[in-house]
Every structure is written in C-alpha cells, then in structure tokens.
Amino acid sequence: MRFVALPATTTARSALVTLAAVVVALVVCALIFLVYGVSPGAVYGSMLRGTLGDPTGLAEVGRRTIPLLLIGSGLALAFRAQFFNIGAEGQLLLGAVFAAGTALFIPLPGPLVAPAMFIMGALGGGLWAGIAAWLRRVNVNEILSTLMLNYVAVAVVTYLIAGPWKGKDVRGYIYTDTIPAGGYLPVVPGTQVHWPTLLLGIVVALGLQWLLTRSTFGYALRVVGENAGAARYAGLNAAGIATVVALITGGAAGLAGAGEVAGIHHRLLEAGQISLGYGFTAVIVAWLARGNPALCLVTAPLMGVILAGGDLLKIDLNMPFRVVDVFSGVILLCLIASEVFVRHRVVWGRA
Amino acid sequence: MDNIVVEALVRALAVGTPLLLASLGAIVNERSGIVNLGMEGVMAIGALAAFAVAASAPDASLWLAVLASMLAGAALCTLHALATVTLRANQFVSGLALALIGTGAAGLLGKKFEGLPLFNKVPDWTLGGFTVSPFTVVALLLAGALAFYLNATRPGLTLRSVGENPAAADVLGVNVGLVRWLGVLGGGALGGLAGAFLSLSYRSSWSDNMAGGLGWIAVALVIFVAWDPLRAVAGALFFGFLYYLQFRLQGNSPIPTEVFSAMPFVLVLVVLALAGRRGQAGSAPAGLGRAYVRGER
C-alpha cells in the first residue's frame, strides 16, 4: 500500500474524510463498550436522548460548549503555528484562580467586578502559557511543559482552597467563600448557560479567524506553521510569534476559567469540579475544525455533546466518567490518522 | 544514619522501577525515530491487564500476568504504530491520544477490579539483607541489556540508524517501516511491564489513575538522560528519591502537602530546561518525530 499525493485538496474531500474518521471512531468505541459489557446501542441512545433530545439536556450541552469554544478557537490558532499547547486545562484553572481572587479580594464597584474577573482571568491563563512559551526558547518541548504545568496548576488550586483562600463560612469542605454578587453572570433562565461568556466565545472565535486569515500577523503565523524554513528565509521571528500565540491561547483558556467561576460556581473549588477535562477535549475541537477558529462554532457543540453525554452515562448506566477519555482519545487518533487521506489517494501494491 | 541512607536508596529504587521500565520503553520507541508520549496510558493498560489476569486466575503463574501486561502494552501501541508509521500521523498528537485511550480504557474496563485484594502478589526478594522487588532487578538488568543491544549489536545499530537517518537506512536495504513498527511495539511491551510492577508488586491492587503521572515523567526523563539506557538508571533513581522525600517530609514539615505533590512536575520542568540549555536536546535521534516517506526528506 502506498500513498500518492493529490495535486490539490478539496473541502469536500476533507469533510468526507473527517466524517469517515468520526464514524470509525464511534465504531471503535462501540467495540470497547461491548468489552465493558454494555450494548453500544444503550450507550449512544442514552447520550443522544439525554443531550439533544430534551431542553434540559440541550442546556447542559450549551454549558459545556462555552469553555470548549473559547479554548478550542485559541488552540486552533496555536496548532496552525505548530505550537502544540495541551495545557489548556492548567491555563483554564489559573484563569479561574485569578478571576476568583480578583472578585474575592479586590474591592471594586459592583458593575466592574465581572469585567475585571475576565481581564484577570485572561492574564492568569496567558501567564501560565507564557511559562511554556519561555521554556520553548530553551528547547523544552511545549507538549511536555504545558502538560507538567497542568499538574502544577491543580496543586495551586488545591493549595489555595484548602489553605489561605479557604472560605470562612465553609466547614469541612474545601472551597472559597462565594464571590460578591457583582461578579455573577446572567444565565438563560432555568439553565446554567451563562450567555455573556457564550457571546464572548463567539466573538473570540470569529476574531481569531479574522486574525488568522486577514491580518499580517496571521499570515506570518501561517508561514511559520507551514514552512519553518521559508519563515526563517523571510526573516520572520518564529519564537516571537510562538510566544504571542501562546499568550493568546492561554488567555482564551483563562477567559473560559473566569466564565466558569463567574457564570456557574461563584467560588473557587476543586480542579476536577471547575473543569471536566475541557482542556483536552478542546484539542479535539480544534483538530476537528482543522485549524479554523470559526469552525469551532460547529465542533465545540459536537464535543459538548460528548462531555454532557459522559455525565449521563455515569447516571443512566453507572459507567465511570473515564468513558469520556476513551471517546476523546479514539476520536483524536482517528482524526489524525485519517489526515493522510485528505491529501493523498491510496494505491495498492508496491512501488 | 546508615539506616536512613539505605532506606532512602531502597525506596528510591522502588519508585524508580516503573520510571526506569517506562523510560527504557520510550528509549526503544524513540531510538527508532518515533516519539511516544502515550506511556502514561500504556502503563495504565499494562497495570490493568496484569491485575486482571492475576485476580481472575489466582492459580495461574504470575508469569502469565506479566506476559499479559506486556502484550496489552504492545497492543495499545499497535494503534500508535499504525497511525504514525503507516499513516504518517503527527506523532505527538497520536501519543496524546494514546495516553487518553489507555487511561480511559483502563479506568472503564478496570472498574470491576477496583478494591479487590490480590492474593498472589509477586513476592519480594531479599538480597544481602535488603528487600527488593524482582521487577527492580529485572529493570536494572534490562537497562544493561538495552545499552548492550543498542551499542554493540547489529540489530541495535539498525534500530538506531532508522532513528537517525531513515533515508540512508532505506538505501542500505533496511525495511524502515518494519523496524519502526517493532520499535514502537517493543517499547509498548516495556511500558506495559512498568504497569505490571505497579499492580502486582508495588501496590498489589488496582485503582483508577494508577500511573498517576509517572508515565509522563518517564517520557520527560528520556530527554534528560539523552536517550541513554544507563543514564536512565541514574535519572530514575533521582526521581525515585524525590518521591521518597515527598512521602518522608509530608506531614512532618511546615511546607504544605501540595508543594510536594507539585514538586516532581516542577522538577521535570527545571531538569528539562537545564537539559535544553546544555543542548542535550541535540542528542535526540536526528529523525525523531518525523514520518519517513521514501523520496522526501
């Protein structure tokens, strides 16, 4: 078997291959569920009925779409620049820390609390990604550094909520006091969909798409990502571009963290409760969108179904939440393994 | 005084064992030119496979459980080889997917083994008055064997040449794809063995997230030790010692426990930064991370 490069790749072919990859992934997951001992029909049925089939479920999908959209569109940009940030989980957590800290400890007039939380959240997330960007300059692979920083971020959150930031009103639990009411975001009535963050996510996705395709910086970014040699020849500062991209991506993840605190929890709590693995799932959101931030408007809700569905499987079928990792991993693997078929056709037999 | 030093060394060796086994696995992978970031998942699957066999068939030989872990690790890595060698997918992202699938599938399929006791734990050995796990001895021997294999045998040379310069190896008639497949599977088997140590010897039980980040540290360790099996022994001991300190100091020091839980990861970053500064990353196999396509470079 060998691959022969196609002269041009079409959007239709790309879409078809992506679709086929997702179908293969669903079949592979079905096999794993059979081994686990539940019928794949029951799993997929439960997930679909409980997410797209009723308004409450749809709202749950919406709630999870918000952080995925923000993080995913940032990551889409990062992947185009070949900056493989997989530490969005930690950047989101630092965003939540900065946002909660701002609301809890900085006295601000009511209407300013929420905007300040988002600004500080972006700063926190950007800072965390900035460490990885700096480490990359001393030849530390950003995949490893952002990953290690995830573990460190979890420790930071745990330390704060169990130690100096532990709420005065809470007894045995570890979380902070609730933030002032000025920091609460409005939600769609009867749901946990904090629509200002959703709106922000849409703006960020479209804005980053514009940045990528219409601005000089976006052009430089694409050149650096697609052909490092040409970029060097053209005198582009690849390290500088990677740093800016890291700050943007981390900032977007930080915004997501601020949104979770201001929109849902209203306090800082355990890492596992702030994020349901949004950082990793967003990698798939960005990959599915093939590096187009705006396409995350479609792919983020898709992965939102999987995260919300994972919660349902826990309740309906008593499955561990790890099932979401299986979904994510298999979909991601099928997506990247199928990439070769976008630009090549297969010829059987030896060269 | 003597006692403390010996205890520290023995404990560091114990925690260092899975790190050593997994990084030896990653070294085999990466010397063939394929990065494998999925060791965390490979260890998780190996731990589960070993425990499942040992717990379901208590009369069966423990060798069978160990074998199962290695087969399971290799089987998981089949996905990685298929994606990266045959389909030329991005090796870094494939490894990430592998880690997710491994930890996810282990957590899912292992749920029914949670909390079960293991009656046929691998018995420790007493060597010169010290209690050590047979896995530790095997890991140390394997490190020596791997160093010999890579540096002094013909197949080892072939493996390295495929990682360094696949095009040249191809011209000399080496089947680059096959060697890389074998490198990935062999590394996976060693990663699975690291998992078996956790569930059969170190903890002798199974729980979700057993690898607990050790797999990621093992991957980073490979860079620190410059893809050298013998240096990996020292590296694994160093990190094992850190873990020992963490247990030792926890609770009887004014430093909050979270500092200790974050310490190995912070140290990995520091160590990687130092290795990067020293230009250690330059000793990576030259063909590492890139798919080989005949006629392209």
XYZ file of C-alpha atoms in Angstrom:
648
model
C 0.000 0.000 0.000
C 1.316 3.467 -0.749
C 0.043 6.988 -0.896
C 0.140 9.181 -3.958
C -0.109 12.917 -3.348
C -3.122 14.599 -4.904
C -2.480 17.760 -6.919
C -4.993 19.708 -4.850
C -7.086 19.001 -1.802
C -10.756 19.938 -1.852
C -13.005 20.980 1.007
C -15.423 18.222 0.070
C -12.724 15.548 0.341
C -11.563 16.991 3.649
C -15.115 16.972 5.022
C -15.748 13.442 3.812
C -12.546 12.100 5.383
C -13.320 13.866 8.674
C -16.796 12.374 8.703
C -15.444 8.901 7.945
C -12.897 9.259 10.758
C -15.611 10.124 13.263
C -17.729 7.159 12.114
C -14.756 4.799 12.506
C -14.125 6.274 15.964
C -17.730 5.628 17.009
C -17.458 2.019 15.814
C -14.196 1.500 17.741
C -15.780 2.968 20.887
C -18.755 0.653 20.372
C -16.368 -2.325 20.467
C -14.875 -1.063 23.732
C -18.366 -0.761 25.249
C -19.093 -4.359 24.207
C -15.974 -5.497 26.073
C -17.063 -3.427 29.077
C -20.402 -5.226 28.972
C -22.991 -2.686 27.852
C -24.630 -2.557 24.478
C -23.329 0.277 22.301
C -26.934 0.950 21.376
C -27.739 1.703 25.004
C -24.708 3.999 25.318
C -25.316 6.024 22.173
C -29.092 6.025 22.708
C -28.711 7.356 26.238
C -26.237 10.007 25.120
C -28.372 11.282 22.255
C -31.715 11.202 24.057
C -30.309 12.971 27.080
C -28.421 15.677 25.241
C -30.168 16.615 22.016
C -33.493 15.016 22.835
C -34.726 17.350 25.571
C -34.359 21.033 26.503
C -32.559 20.372 29.809
C -30.037 18.198 28.034
C -29.551 20.773 25.341
C -28.815 23.380 28.004
C -26.212 21.047 29.522
C -24.568 20.764 26.109
C -24.641 24.549 25.848
C -22.998 24.956 29.222
C -20.100 22.727 28.196
C -19.842 24.261 24.759
C -18.853 27.637 26.252
C -15.377 26.718 27.588
C -14.759 24.357 24.659
C -15.438 27.159 22.179
C -13.125 29.620 23.921
C -10.279 27.154 24.414
C -10.774 25.400 21.084
C -10.576 28.519 18.968
C -7.390 29.552 20.767
C -5.909 26.094 20.221
C -6.890 26.117 16.540
C -4.699 29.187 16.160
C -1.881 27.607 18.158
C -1.888 24.415 16.092
C -1.642 26.446 12.899
C 1.577 27.918 14.293
C 2.776 24.415 15.283
C 2.594 25.358 18.950
C 1.141 22.196 20.492
C -0.363 23.602 23.647
C -2.040 20.784 25.522
C -2.003 22.610 28.822
C -5.268 24.476 28.370
C -6.538 22.593 31.398
C -3.966 24.317 33.597
C -4.432 27.664 31.855
C -8.173 27.451 32.497
C -7.502 26.700 36.164
C -5.158 29.668 36.520
C -7.790 31.826 34.832
C -10.288 30.638 37.423
C -7.793 31.363 40.224
C -7.082 34.895 39.012
C -10.773 35.599 38.409
C -11.901 34.297 41.797
C -9.037 36.069 43.543
C -9.972 39.347 41.885
C -13.611 39.052 42.887
C -12.838 37.940 46.437
C -10.001 40.218 47.440
C -10.038 43.372 45.280
C -12.692 45.871 46.338
C -14.358 47.077 43.157
C -17.652 48.808 42.402
C -20.328 46.200 41.547
C -20.558 46.611 37.779
C -16.777 46.369 37.399
C -16.351 43.028 39.180
C -17.281 40.732 36.284
C -15.236 42.577 33.611
C -12.255 42.666 35.974
C -12.605 38.918 36.538
C -12.399 38.249 32.810
C -9.417 40.536 32.296
C -7.532 38.988 35.195
C -8.610 35.511 34.076
C -7.095 36.059 30.652
C -3.964 37.342 32.340
C -3.703 34.244 34.551
C -4.178 31.847 31.653
C -1.772 33.796 29.477
C 0.836 33.815 32.218
C 0.640 30.032 32.596
C 1.029 29.511 28.843
C 3.770 32.151 28.844
C 5.903 29.912 31.045
C 5.707 27.200 28.395
C 6.479 29.718 25.660
C 9.543 30.860 27.568
C 10.648 27.275 28.186
C 10.353 26.585 24.472
C 13.092 29.123 23.915
C 15.427 26.887 25.913
C 14.404 23.874 23.808
C 11.781 22.413 26.123
C 9.040 20.758 24.078
C 5.804 22.621 24.800
C 3.735 19.443 24.858
C 5.669 18.222 27.875
C 5.922 21.591 29.603
C 2.247 22.510 29.240
C 1.342 19.043 30.445
C 3.523 19.281 33.553
C 2.076 22.727 34.233
C -1.398 21.138 34.303
C -0.390 19.073 37.317
C 1.175 22.111 38.961
C -1.993 24.156 38.364
C -4.093 21.502 40.109
C -1.752 21.708 43.095
C -2.022 25.520 43.104
C -5.833 25.373 43.184
C -5.875 22.726 45.909
C -3.376 24.666 47.993
C -5.394 27.887 47.754
C -8.823 26.449 48.546
C -7.547 24.265 51.370
C -5.149 26.888 52.702
C -5.060 30.675 52.566
C -8.229 31.129 50.498
C -10.366 28.606 52.370
C -13.791 30.128 52.988
C -14.698 31.427 56.440
C -18.239 30.102 56.134
C -17.372 26.611 54.982
C -16.661 23.898 57.498
C -15.299 20.582 56.357
C -15.303 21.368 52.656
C -12.510 22.899 50.683
C -13.618 25.869 48.651
C -13.575 29.619 48.959
C -16.376 31.925 50.080
C -18.764 32.972 47.338
C -17.786 35.986 45.287
C -19.704 39.288 45.526
C -22.959 39.368 43.575
C -21.477 41.863 41.101
C -19.375 39.017 39.742
C -22.368 36.792 38.906
C -23.110 36.480 35.227
C -26.702 36.340 33.975
C -27.845 32.946 32.681
C -30.525 31.801 30.283
C -33.441 31.286 32.732
C -33.700 27.754 34.091
C -30.256 26.718 32.797
C -26.589 27.173 33.589
C -25.860 28.730 30.227
C -24.065 31.979 31.116
C -24.731 33.694 27.837
C -22.273 36.598 28.180
C -19.403 34.078 28.106
C -21.010 32.293 25.167
C -21.194 35.615 23.336
C -17.572 36.261 24.232
C -16.684 32.828 22.838
C -18.367 33.605 19.521
C -16.568 36.951 19.320
C -13.222 35.306 20.137
C -13.734 32.532 17.552
C -14.642 34.992 14.792
C -11.954 37.441 15.874
C -9.239 34.816 15.809
C -10.431 33.600 12.410
C -10.080 37.164 11.169
C -6.645 37.450 12.761
C -5.541 34.206 11.150
C -6.801 34.817 7.626
C -6.890 38.594 7.200
C -4.085 40.119 9.257
C -0.372 40.383 8.644
C 0.289 38.605 11.910
C -1.964 35.753 10.834
C -0.085 35.468 7.576
C 3.249 35.318 9.375
C 1.785 32.757 11.750
C 0.685 30.512 8.905
C 4.039 30.747 7.181
C 5.841 29.807 10.398
C 3.470 26.872 10.894
C 3.552 25.540 7.355
C 7.149 26.031 6.400
C 9.655 26.881 9.109
C 12.462 27.076 6.561
C 10.667 29.634 4.393
C 9.775 31.617 7.512
C 13.423 31.831 8.516
C 14.380 32.840 4.994
C 11.741 35.579 5.040
C 13.191 36.836 8.317
C 10.117 36.045 10.408
C 10.663 35.851 14.164
C 9.290 32.355 14.791
C 9.997 32.397 18.530
C 8.248 35.733 18.956
C 5.222 34.525 17.011
C 5.050 31.343 19.105
C 5.101 33.447 22.261
C 2.261 35.686 21.109
C 0.260 32.632 20.032
C 0.853 31.020 23.425
C -0.353 34.152 25.203
C -3.497 34.337 23.053
C -4.311 30.648 23.548
C -3.632 30.745 27.272
C -5.607 33.961 27.546
C -8.615 32.372 25.830
C -8.419 29.379 28.188
C -8.154 31.823 31.100
C -11.337 33.541 29.907
C -13.039 30.140 29.958
C -11.908 29.670 33.559
C -13.200 33.101 34.535
C -16.503 32.251 32.839
C -16.906 29.027 34.825
C -16.325 30.893 38.104
C -18.487 33.930 37.282
C -21.195 32.048 35.434
C -21.633 28.779 37.338
C -19.722 28.159 40.551
C -19.385 31.690 42.015
C -16.390 30.484 44.014
C -13.112 28.701 43.527
C -13.420 24.972 44.134
C -11.601 21.745 43.362
C -9.896 21.470 39.986
C -11.979 18.453 38.994
C -15.156 20.422 39.604
C -14.080 23.550 37.726
C -13.111 21.633 34.611
C -14.363 18.341 33.231
C -11.255 17.922 31.124
C -12.159 20.879 28.919
C -8.513 21.449 28.051
C -8.055 18.019 26.487
C -11.452 17.904 24.817
C -10.740 21.283 23.246
C -7.718 19.754 21.498
C -10.201 17.670 19.537
C -12.463 20.669 18.982
C -9.534 22.471 17.362
C -8.389 19.430 15.384
C -11.903 18.707 14.087
C -12.073 22.322 12.935
C -8.814 21.706 11.041
C -7.226 24.784 12.499
C -10.025 27.224 11.701
C -11.128 29.094 14.838
C -14.522 29.957 13.340
C -15.287 26.299 12.604
C -15.088 25.691 16.359
C -18.570 27.198 16.441
C -19.640 23.854 14.952
C -17.158 21.453 16.537
C -17.380 22.791 20.109
C -21.078 21.879 20.476
C -20.281 18.441 18.993
C -17.750 17.740 21.717
C -20.117 19.390 24.188
C -22.495 16.512 23.431
C -19.770 14.029 24.381
C -18.955 15.758 27.680
C -22.616 16.163 28.637
C -23.227 12.599 27.432
C -20.443 11.313 29.677
C -22.254 12.765 32.666
C -25.439 11.000 31.585
C -23.677 7.650 31.196
C -22.494 7.995 34.772
C -26.089 8.373 35.942
C -28.018 6.199 33.477
C -25.641 3.276 33.010
C -23.385 3.679 36.051
C -20.302 3.971 33.850
C -17.150 5.744 35.073
C -16.614 9.245 33.687
C -13.385 7.896 32.148
C -15.589 6.919 29.243
C -15.122 10.497 28.041
C -11.349 9.935 27.798
C -11.990 6.875 25.649
C -14.222 8.873 23.330
C -11.777 11.757 23.159
C -8.738 9.579 22.597
C -10.296 7.398 19.917
C -11.780 10.341 18.016
C -8.490 12.219 18.171
C -6.499 9.199 16.975
C -8.885 8.513 14.082
C -8.801 12.170 13.077
C -5.044 12.463 12.850
C -4.644 9.004 11.306
C -7.116 9.919 8.585
C -5.325 13.133 7.697
C -3.155 11.397 5.108
C -6.262 10.537 3.091
C -7.114 14.226 2.707
C -4.044 14.945 0.594
C -3.311 11.519 -0.843
C -5.020 8.712 -2.611
C -4.211 5.123 -1.828
C -2.630 2.842 -4.385
C -2.448 -0.856 -3.568
C 0.682 -2.793 -4.345
C 4.346 -1.878 -4.060
C 6.099 0.990 -5.706
C 22.318 7.414 59.812
C 23.315 4.408 57.760
C 19.786 3.147 58.033
C 18.272 6.295 56.589
C 20.593 6.288 53.593
C 19.864 2.640 52.868
C 16.134 3.129 53.339
C 16.159 6.121 51.003
C 18.055 4.174 48.382
C 15.752 1.156 48.589
C 12.622 3.309 48.424
C 14.019 5.403 45.583
C 14.745 2.195 43.699
C 11.167 1.032 44.246
C 9.506 4.187 42.884
C 12.239 4.457 40.282
C 11.445 0.991 38.893
C 8.312 1.905 36.888
C 10.028 5.109 35.773
C 13.021 3.130 34.576
C 10.962 0.476 32.782
C 8.755 3.050 31.073
C 11.659 5.241 30.045
C 13.535 2.230 28.665
C 10.398 1.566 26.639
C 10.300 5.154 25.432
C 14.010 4.962 24.568
C 13.383 1.923 22.346
C 10.472 3.810 20.714
C 12.393 6.976 20.175
C 15.645 5.407 19.016
C 13.610 4.108 16.088
C 12.525 7.667 15.346
C 9.004 7.572 16.770
C 8.116 9.798 19.714
C 5.718 8.131 22.115
C 4.072 10.475 24.590
C 1.492 7.823 25.438
C 3.452 5.997 28.151
C 1.000 7.106 30.847
C -1.745 5.233 29.013
C 0.467 2.243 28.210
C 1.333 1.880 31.901
C -2.329 2.128 32.886
C -3.322 -0.606 30.428
C -0.392 -2.796 31.489
C -1.288 -2.432 35.157
C -4.873 -3.413 34.459
C -4.033 -6.376 32.220
C -1.633 -7.809 34.786
C -4.059 -7.331 37.651
C -6.994 -8.729 35.688
C -5.118 -11.932 34.900
C -3.686 -12.344 38.395
C -7.008 -11.655 40.124
C -9.158 -13.772 37.794
C -6.852 -16.772 37.778
C -5.094 -16.892 41.152
C -3.722 -20.339 40.396
C -2.126 -19.322 37.146
C 1.502 -18.442 37.156
C 2.328 -14.807 37.734
C 4.421 -15.004 34.611
C 1.155 -15.121 32.749
C 0.044 -11.854 34.350
C 3.365 -10.242 33.493
C 3.096 -11.508 29.935
C -0.440 -10.122 29.704
C 0.776 -6.667 30.718
C 3.442 -6.687 28.035
C 1.016 -7.898 25.380
C -1.520 -5.265 26.408
C 1.104 -2.511 26.257
C 2.218 -3.651 22.819
C -1.397 -3.969 21.662
C -2.180 -0.394 22.665
C 0.943 0.761 20.858
C -0.258 -1.005 17.707
C -2.596 1.962 17.347
C 0.352 4.330 17.646
C 2.418 2.410 15.086
C -0.482 2.224 12.664
C -1.181 5.944 12.972
C 2.383 7.244 12.976
C 4.388 4.752 10.907
C 1.861 3.554 8.361
C -0.428 6.583 8.162
C 2.264 9.213 8.945
C 0.130 10.978 11.538
C 1.527 13.595 13.895
C 3.473 11.569 16.467
C 2.995 13.994 19.329
C -0.760 14.196 18.990
C -1.042 10.440 18.440
C 0.824 9.901 21.700
C -1.557 12.210 23.466
C -4.494 10.252 22.053
C -2.808 7.035 23.173
C -2.492 8.366 26.714
C -6.183 9.281 26.735
C -7.278 5.910 25.329
C -5.042 3.968 27.710
C -6.027 5.748 30.913
C -9.643 5.945 29.765
C -9.999 2.302 28.762
C -8.157 1.144 31.885
C -10.445 3.240 34.081
C -13.511 1.935 32.277
C -12.645 -1.754 31.972
C -10.920 -1.886 35.350
C -13.881 -0.652 37.342
C -14.875 -4.167 38.377
C -11.397 -4.828 39.793
C -11.387 -1.732 41.982
C -10.790 -2.571 45.630
C -10.232 -6.290 45.016
C -7.395 -7.801 47.035
C -4.565 -9.570 45.278
C -3.648 -12.847 46.981
C -0.813 -13.788 44.678
C 1.323 -10.675 44.931
C 4.760 -11.005 43.408
C 6.966 -11.943 46.379
C 9.821 -9.598 47.143
C 13.371 -10.864 47.135
C 15.844 -10.465 49.934
C 19.233 -9.625 48.577
C 22.028 -9.030 51.070
C 19.549 -8.035 53.759
C 17.506 -5.659 51.564
C 14.010 -6.292 50.318
C 13.668 -5.579 46.636
C 11.050 -6.382 44.056
C 12.095 -8.817 41.321
C 10.844 -6.143 38.909
C 13.556 -3.796 40.164
C 16.263 -6.369 39.478
C 14.785 -7.088 36.052
C 14.595 -3.366 35.245
C 18.263 -2.869 36.115
C 19.297 -5.900 34.055
C 17.157 -4.696 31.164
C 18.854 -1.298 31.232
C 22.230 -3.012 30.857
C 20.922 -5.343 28.166
C 19.390 -2.485 26.222
C 22.605 -0.478 26.385
C 24.490 -3.501 25.041
C 21.866 -4.121 22.371
C 21.903 -0.537 21.109
C 25.643 -0.016 21.185
C 27.154 -3.401 20.434
C 24.815 -5.457 18.286
C 23.881 -5.312 14.658
C 20.067 -5.155 15.116
C 20.640 -2.383 17.668
C 22.682 -0.466 15.149
C 19.920 -0.936 12.584
C 17.351 0.413 15.033
C 19.489 3.468 15.714
C 20.193 4.094 12.046
C 16.455 4.094 11.324
C 16.005 6.729 14.017
C 18.981 8.795 12.914
C 18.718 8.664 9.157
C 15.850 6.614 7.777
C 16.642 7.525 4.178
C 20.191 6.152 4.443
C 18.927 3.028 6.200
C 16.386 2.561 3.428
C 19.078 2.792 0.770
C 21.025 0.080 2.609
C 18.016 -2.189 2.335
C 16.588 -1.785 5.819
C 12.799 -2.006 5.982
C 12.279 1.310 7.798
C 8.565 0.798 8.382
C 9.058 -2.669 9.856
C 11.860 -1.575 12.192
C 9.810 1.358 13.422
C 6.777 -0.886 13.979
C 8.923 -3.245 16.033
C 10.454 -0.323 17.940
C 7.043 1.015 18.883
C 5.690 -2.401 19.891
C 8.808 -3.294 21.880
C 8.641 -0.002 23.727
C 4.964 -0.626 24.415
C 5.744 -4.028 25.929
C 8.227 -2.406 28.335
C 5.674 0.286 29.222
C 3.159 -2.461 29.976
C 5.723 -4.154 32.209
C 6.097 -0.897 34.147
C 2.357 -1.062 34.756
C 2.566 -4.683 35.919
C 5.080 -3.646 38.572
C 2.562 -1.158 39.959
C -0.376 -3.540 40.198
C 1.428 -6.801 41.034
C 4.282 -5.677 43.236
C 4.267 -2.052 44.348
C 0.624 -1.605 45.303
C -0.717 -5.104 44.612
C -4.161 -3.708 43.969
C -5.842 -1.869 41.168
C -7.255 1.647 41.195
C -8.083 4.241 38.596
C -5.243 6.579 37.638
C -2.626 4.151 38.964
C 0.189 5.572 36.880
C -0.553 8.966 38.444
C 1.720 10.953 36.136
C 4.692 8.551 36.303
C 4.294 7.839 32.595
C 4.631 11.498 31.705
C 7.667 11.866 33.914
C 9.223 8.811 32.244
C 8.754 10.449 28.843
C 10.430 13.638 30.036
C 13.176 11.609 31.693
C 14.205 10.250 28.298
C 15.193 13.732 27.155
C 17.022 14.370 30.428
C 19.064 11.182 30.086
C 19.775 11.865 26.415
C 18.234 8.591 25.126
C 20.846 6.546 27.015
C 19.627 3.427 28.915
C 22.395 3.513 31.512
C 21.878 7.176 32.297
C 18.174 6.331 32.597
C 19.046 4.273 35.683
C 20.521 7.345 37.345
C 17.608 9.510 36.218
C 15.013 7.075 37.538
C 16.861 6.851 40.862
C 16.927 10.642 41.095
C 13.188 10.989 40.593
C 12.530 7.971 42.780
C 14.449 9.747 45.506
C 12.292 12.843 45.047
C 9.175 10.765 45.538
C 10.728 9.229 48.626
C 11.396 12.722 50.000
C 7.802 13.632 49.277
C 6.489 10.759 51.436
C 9.133 11.318 54.054
C 8.567 15.049 54.519
C 4.815 15.069 54.133
C 3.040 15.788 57.391
C 6.124 16.453 59.488
C 7.174 19.735 57.920
C 5.590 23.193 57.797
C 5.555 23.047 53.975
C 2.039 22.434 52.584
C 1.473 18.995 51.049
C 0.556 20.496 47.670
C 4.146 21.662 47.295
C 5.219 18.039 47.454
C 2.608 16.829 45.010
C 3.659 19.505 42.523
C 7.378 19.006 43.126
C 8.101 16.130 40.690
C 6.417 18.043 37.867
C 8.159 21.321 38.650
C 11.435 19.451 38.823
C 10.826 17.838 35.461
C 10.428 21.336 34.036
C 13.608 22.565 35.687
C 15.524 19.494 34.580
C 14.217 19.779 31.004
C 15.146 23.452 30.924
C 18.659 22.619 32.128
C 18.959 19.808 29.573
C 17.717 22.210 26.890
C 20.201 24.892 27.919
C 23.027 22.373 27.772
C 21.879 21.497 24.280
C 21.022 17.973 25.390
C 18.006 18.018 23.091
C 20.599 17.982 20.335
C 21.430 14.371 21.167
C 17.959 13.295 20.083
C 17.893 10.832 17.183
C 18.024 13.076 14.122
C 14.974 11.507 12.504
C 12.871 11.737 15.673
C 9.332 12.991 15.283
C 9.200 12.941 11.502
C 7.369 10.441 9.354
C 9.565 8.764 6.776
C 8.373 8.939 3.214
C 10.610 7.446 0.577
C 11.884 10.131 -1.783
C 11.145 13.020 0.564
C 13.314 14.413 3.268
